CSV table of C-alpha atoms and ligand atoms in Angstrom, one decimal:
chain,number,residue,atom,x,y,z
A,46,UNK,CA,0.6,-112.6,-144.9
A,47,UNK,CA,4.1,-113.9,-145.0
A,48,UNK,CA,3.3,-117.3,-143.2
A,49,UNK,CA,0.3,-117.8,-145.3
A,50,UNK,CA,2.4,-117.3,-148.5
A,51,UNK,CA,5.1,-119.5,-147.2
A,52,UNK,CA,2.6,-122.3,-146.5
A,53,UNK,CA,1.1,-121.9,-150.0
A,54,UNK,CA,4.6,-122.0,-151.8
A,55,UNK,CA,5.4,-125.3,-149.9
A,56,UNK,CA,2.0,-126.8,-150.7
A,57,UNK,CA,2.2,-126.0,-154.4
A,58,UNK,CA,5.6,-127.7,-154.9
A,59,UNK,CA,5.3,-131.2,-156.5
A,60,UNK,CA,8.1,-133.7,-156.4
A,61,UNK,CA,8.7,-135.6,-159.6
A,62,UNK,CA,10.8,-138.7,-160.6
A,63,UNK,CA,12.9,-137.5,-163.5
A,64,UNK,CA,13.4,-140.9,-164.8
A,65,UNK,CA,15.8,-143.9,-164.8
A,66,UNK,CA,19.1,-143.4,-163.1
A,67,UNK,CA,18.1,-140.4,-161.1
A,68,UNK,CA,19.4,-140.2,-157.6
A,69,UNK,CA,16.5,-138.2,-156.2
A,70,UNK,CA,13.3,-136.5,-157.0
A,71,UNK,CA,13.3,-133.1,-158.6
A,72,UNK,CA,10.8,-130.2,-157.8
A,73,UNK,CA,8.2,-129.0,-160.1
A,74,UNK,CA,7.3,-125.3,-159.0
A,75,UNK,CA,5.0,-124.5,-161.9
A,76,UNK,CA,2.1,-124.3,-159.4
A,77,UNK,CA,3.5,-121.0,-158.1
A,78,UNK,CA,2.5,-119.2,-161.2
A,79,UNK,CA,-0.9,-121.0,-161.5
A,80,UNK,CA,-2.2,-119.6,-158.2
A,81,UNK,CA,-3.4,-116.1,-158.6
A,82,UNK,CA,-2.9,-115.0,-154.9
A,83,UNK,CA,0.7,-116.5,-154.9
A,84,UNK,CA,1.4,-114.8,-158.2
A,85,UNK,CA,0.3,-111.4,-156.8
A,86,UNK,CA,2.2,-111.8,-153.5
A,87,UNK,CA,5.5,-113.2,-154.8
A,88,UNK,CA,7.1,-110.0,-156.0
A,89,UNK,CA,6.4,-107.9,-153.0
A,90,UNK,CA,7.4,-110.6,-150.6
A,91,UNK,CA,10.7,-111.3,-152.4
A,92,UNK,CA,11.8,-107.6,-152.5
A,93,UNK,CA,10.6,-106.7,-148.9
A,94,UNK,CA,14.0,-107.2,-147.3
A,95,UNK,CA,15.7,-104.9,-149.9
A,96,UNK,CA,13.4,-101.8,-149.7
A,97,UNK,CA,15.5,-99.9,-147.2
A,98,UNK,CA,18.4,-99.9,-149.7
A,99,UNK,CA,16.4,-99.8,-152.9
A,100,UNK,CA,17.9,-101.5,-156.0
A,101,UNK,CA,17.8,-99.6,-159.2
A,102,UNK,CA,17.4,-102.8,-161.3
A,103,UNK,CA,16.5,-106.5,-161.0
A,104,UNK,CA,18.5,-109.2,-162.8
A,105,UNK,CA,17.6,-113.0,-163.1
A,106,UNK,CA,19.2,-115.9,-165.0
A,107,UNK,CA,17.4,-117.9,-167.6
A,108,UNK,CA,15.0,-119.5,-167.6
A,109,UNK,CA,12.8,-119.7,-164.5
A,110,UNK,CA,14.3,-116.5,-163.2
A,111,UNK,CA,12.6,-114.7,-166.2
A,112,UNK,CA,9.2,-115.6,-164.6
A,113,UNK,CA,10.2,-114.2,-161.2
A,114,UNK,CA,12.5,-111.3,-161.9
A,115,UNK,CA,9.8,-109.1,-163.6
A,116,UNK,CA,7.4,-109.7,-160.7
A,117,UNK,CA,10.1,-108.4,-158.3
A,118,UNK,CA,11.0,-105.5,-160.5
A,119,UNK,CA,7.4,-104.5,-160.8
A,120,UNK,CA,7.0,-104.5,-157.0
A,121,UNK,CA,10.0,-102.2,-156.7
A,122,UNK,CA,9.2,-100.0,-159.7
A,123,UNK,CA,12.4,-100.7,-161.5
A,124,UNK,CA,13.5,-102.4,-164.7
A,125,UNK,CA,14.5,-105.9,-165.3
A,126,UNK,CA,17.6,-107.4,-167.0
A,127,UNK,CA,17.7,-110.8,-168.5
A,128,UNK,CA,20.9,-112.9,-168.0
A,129,UNK,CA,21.2,-115.3,-170.8
A,130,UNK,CA,22.7,-118.8,-170.8
A,131,UNK,CA,23.8,-119.0,-174.4
A,132,UNK,CA,23.3,-122.4,-176.1
A,133,UNK,CA,23.3,-123.9,-179.6
A,134,UNK,CA,25.7,-121.0,-180.6
A,135,UNK,CA,22.9,-118.5,-180.1
A,136,UNK,CA,23.8,-115.3,-178.5
A,137,UNK,CA,21.8,-112.1,-177.6
A,138,UNK,CA,22.7,-109.2,-179.9
A,139,UNK,CA,24.8,-106.4,-178.9
A,140,UNK,CA,27.9,-106.0,-176.6
A,141,UNK,CA,27.9,-108.6,-173.8
A,142,UNK,CA,29.6,-109.1,-170.5
A,143,UNK,CA,30.1,-112.7,-169.6
A,144,UNK,CA,31.0,-114.8,-166.6
A,145,UNK,CA,31.3,-118.5,-166.2
A,146,UNK,CA,29.9,-120.1,-163.1
A,147,UNK,CA,31.6,-122.4,-160.7
A,148,UNK,CA,30.1,-125.8,-160.8
A,149,UNK,CA,26.4,-125.5,-160.0
A,150,UNK,CA,24.0,-127.9,-158.3
A,151,UNK,CA,24.3,-130.2,-161.4
A,152,UNK,CA,28.1,-129.8,-161.6
A,153,UNK,CA,27.7,-127.5,-164.7
A,154,UNK,CA,30.0,-124.6,-165.4
A,155,UNK,CA,27.4,-122.3,-167.0
A,156,UNK,CA,28.3,-119.3,-169.2
A,157,UNK,CA,26.0,-116.3,-168.3
A,158,UNK,CA,25.8,-113.1,-170.5
A,159,UNK,CA,24.2,-109.7,-170.0
A,160,UNK,CA,23.7,-106.9,-172.5
A,161,UNK,CA,26.2,-104.1,-171.6
A,162,UNK,CA,23.7,-101.3,-172.4
A,163,UNK,CA,21.3,-102.6,-169.7
A,164,UNK,CA,23.7,-102.4,-166.8
A,165,UNK,CA,25.4,-99.1,-165.8
A,166,UNK,CA,28.0,-98.0,-163.4
A,167,UNK,CA,26.2,-97.0,-160.3
A,168,UNK,CA,23.3,-99.4,-160.7
A,169,UNK,CA,22.4,-101.2,-157.5
A,170,UNK,CA,21.4,-104.7,-158.6
A,171,UNK,CA,19.1,-107.1,-157.0
A,172,UNK,CA,19.4,-110.7,-158.2
A,173,UNK,CA,16.2,-112.6,-158.2
A,174,UNK,CA,15.8,-116.4,-158.7
A,175,UNK,CA,13.5,-119.3,-157.8
A,176,UNK,CA,15.9,-121.6,-156.0
A,177,UNK,CA,19.6,-121.1,-154.9
A,178,UNK,CA,21.5,-124.2,-154.1
A,179,UNK,CA,25.3,-123.8,-154.5
A,180,UNK,CA,25.1,-120.1,-155.2
A,181,UNK,CA,27.2,-120.7,-158.3
A,182,UNK,CA,24.8,-118.8,-160.8
A,183,UNK,CA,24.2,-116.0,-158.3
A,184,UNK,CA,28.0,-115.5,-157.9
A,185,UNK,CA,28.5,-115.4,-161.6
A,186,UNK,CA,25.9,-112.7,-161.9
A,187,UNK,CA,27.6,-110.7,-159.1
A,188,UNK,CA,30.8,-110.9,-161.1
A,189,UNK,CA,29.0,-109.5,-164.2
A,190,UNK,CA,27.6,-106.6,-162.1
A,191,UNK,CA,30.9,-105.8,-160.6
A,192,UNK,CA,32.6,-105.9,-164.1
A,193,UNK,CA,30.0,-103.3,-165.3
A,194,UNK,CA,30.7,-101.1,-162.3
A,195,UNK,CA,27.4,-101.9,-160.8
A,196,UNK,CA,26.9,-103.1,-157.2
A,197,UNK,CA,25.1,-106.3,-156.3
A,198,UNK,CA,23.0,-105.6,-153.2
A,199,UNK,CA,21.9,-109.1,-152.6
A,200,UNK,CA,19.7,-112.0,-153.9
A,201,UNK,CA,16.0,-112.5,-153.3
A,202,UNK,CA,14.9,-116.2,-153.8
A,203,UNK,CA,12.0,-118.3,-153.1
A,204,UNK,CA,14.0,-121.3,-151.8
A,205,UNK,CA,17.4,-120.6,-150.2
A,206,UNK,CA,18.8,-124.2,-150.2
A,207,UNK,CA,22.4,-123.1,-149.7
A,208,UNK,CA,24.7,-123.4,-146.7
A,209,UNK,CA,24.3,-120.4,-144.2
A,210,UNK,CA,27.8,-119.1,-144.9
A,211,UNK,CA,27.0,-118.9,-148.6
A,212,UNK,CA,23.8,-117.1,-147.9
A,213,UNK,CA,25.5,-114.6,-145.6
A,214,UNK,CA,28.4,-113.9,-148.0
A,215,UNK,CA,26.0,-113.4,-151.0
A,216,UNK,CA,23.4,-111.7,-148.9
A,217,UNK,CA,20.8,-114.2,-150.0
A,218,UNK,CA,17.2,-113.8,-148.6
A,219,UNK,CA,14.7,-116.6,-149.2
A,220,UNK,CA,11.1,-117.1,-148.6
A,221,UNK,CA,11.6,-120.8,-147.8
A,222,UNK,CA,14.4,-123.2,-147.0
A,223,UNK,CA,14.8,-126.9,-147.7
A,224,UNK,CA,13.6,-127.6,-144.2
A,225,UNK,CA,10.3,-126.0,-145.1
A,226,UNK,CA,9.7,-128.5,-147.9
A,227,UNK,CA,9.2,-132.1,-148.4
A,228,UNK,CA,10.3,-134.8,-149.1
B,998,PRP,O1,22.7,-122.4,-156.8
B,998,PRP,P1,23.0,-123.0,-158.1
B,998,PRP,O2,23.7,-124.3,-157.9
B,998,PRP,O3,23.6,-122.1,-159.0
B,998,PRP,O4,21.6,-123.5,-158.7
B,998,PRP,C1,20.4,-122.7,-158.7
B,998,PRP,C2,20.0,-122.4,-160.2
B,998,PRP,O5,19.8,-123.6,-160.9
B,998,PRP,C3,18.4,-123.6,-161.3
B,998,PRP,O6,18.3,-123.1,-162.6
B,998,PRP,P2,18.7,-124.0,-163.9
B,998,PRP,O7,20.0,-123.7,-164.3
B,998,PRP,O8,18.4,-125.4,-163.6
B,998,PRP,O9,17.7,-123.5,-165.0
B,998,PRP,P3,16.1,-123.4,-165.1
B,998,PRP,O10,15.7,-122.1,-164.4
B,998,PRP,O11,15.9,-123.4,-166.5
B,998,PRP,O12,15.5,-124.7,-164.4
B,998,PRP,C4,17.7,-122.6,-160.5
B,998,PRP,O13,16.6,-121.9,-161.1
B,998,PRP,C5,18.8,-121.5,-160.2
B,998,PRP,O14,18.9,-120.7,-161.3
């Protein structure tokens, strides 16, 4: 099942020219959600490496992470926590824990925020995202978990496009690497 899923994930990516001045093509991964077999298989495949040390909750950053995190959480039978990227002065309600990321793949230092009441001391947290490049956003989420007294157990991602030492340090497990993809 795993090689078939990997092949379909790679097939379904489209590469798009984002417009004038762009240095390279960007990926359009919307096809992953349009394919019913991929949609059914993604959650179980993402969480498989983490079943022996079961997480108590899944967390994902806005916005594409919100599409994948609940699939992974459902596969594990645990809940899901949304990590917001506040913009336009709009914040989620309630008491929040924040972290600012290191420069991400676009050089952005992003603020990430999680509602305190959804992460508890003792939670074992699995981060889920579609694509990890520098690991900056993952690292910020690990900081939030630690600040709440929770333990990040690792990151499940579709594409682990980060240096091996980053993947090892942050315990990132991906279904694909850049080498699996084109161009
Ligand atoms: O490893 P990093 O350098 O931190 O980059 C990876 C992150 O960047 C992308 O999200 P983006 O912030 O572009 O938001 P999106 O999901 O709305 O596309 C991607 O979905 C990851 O969350």
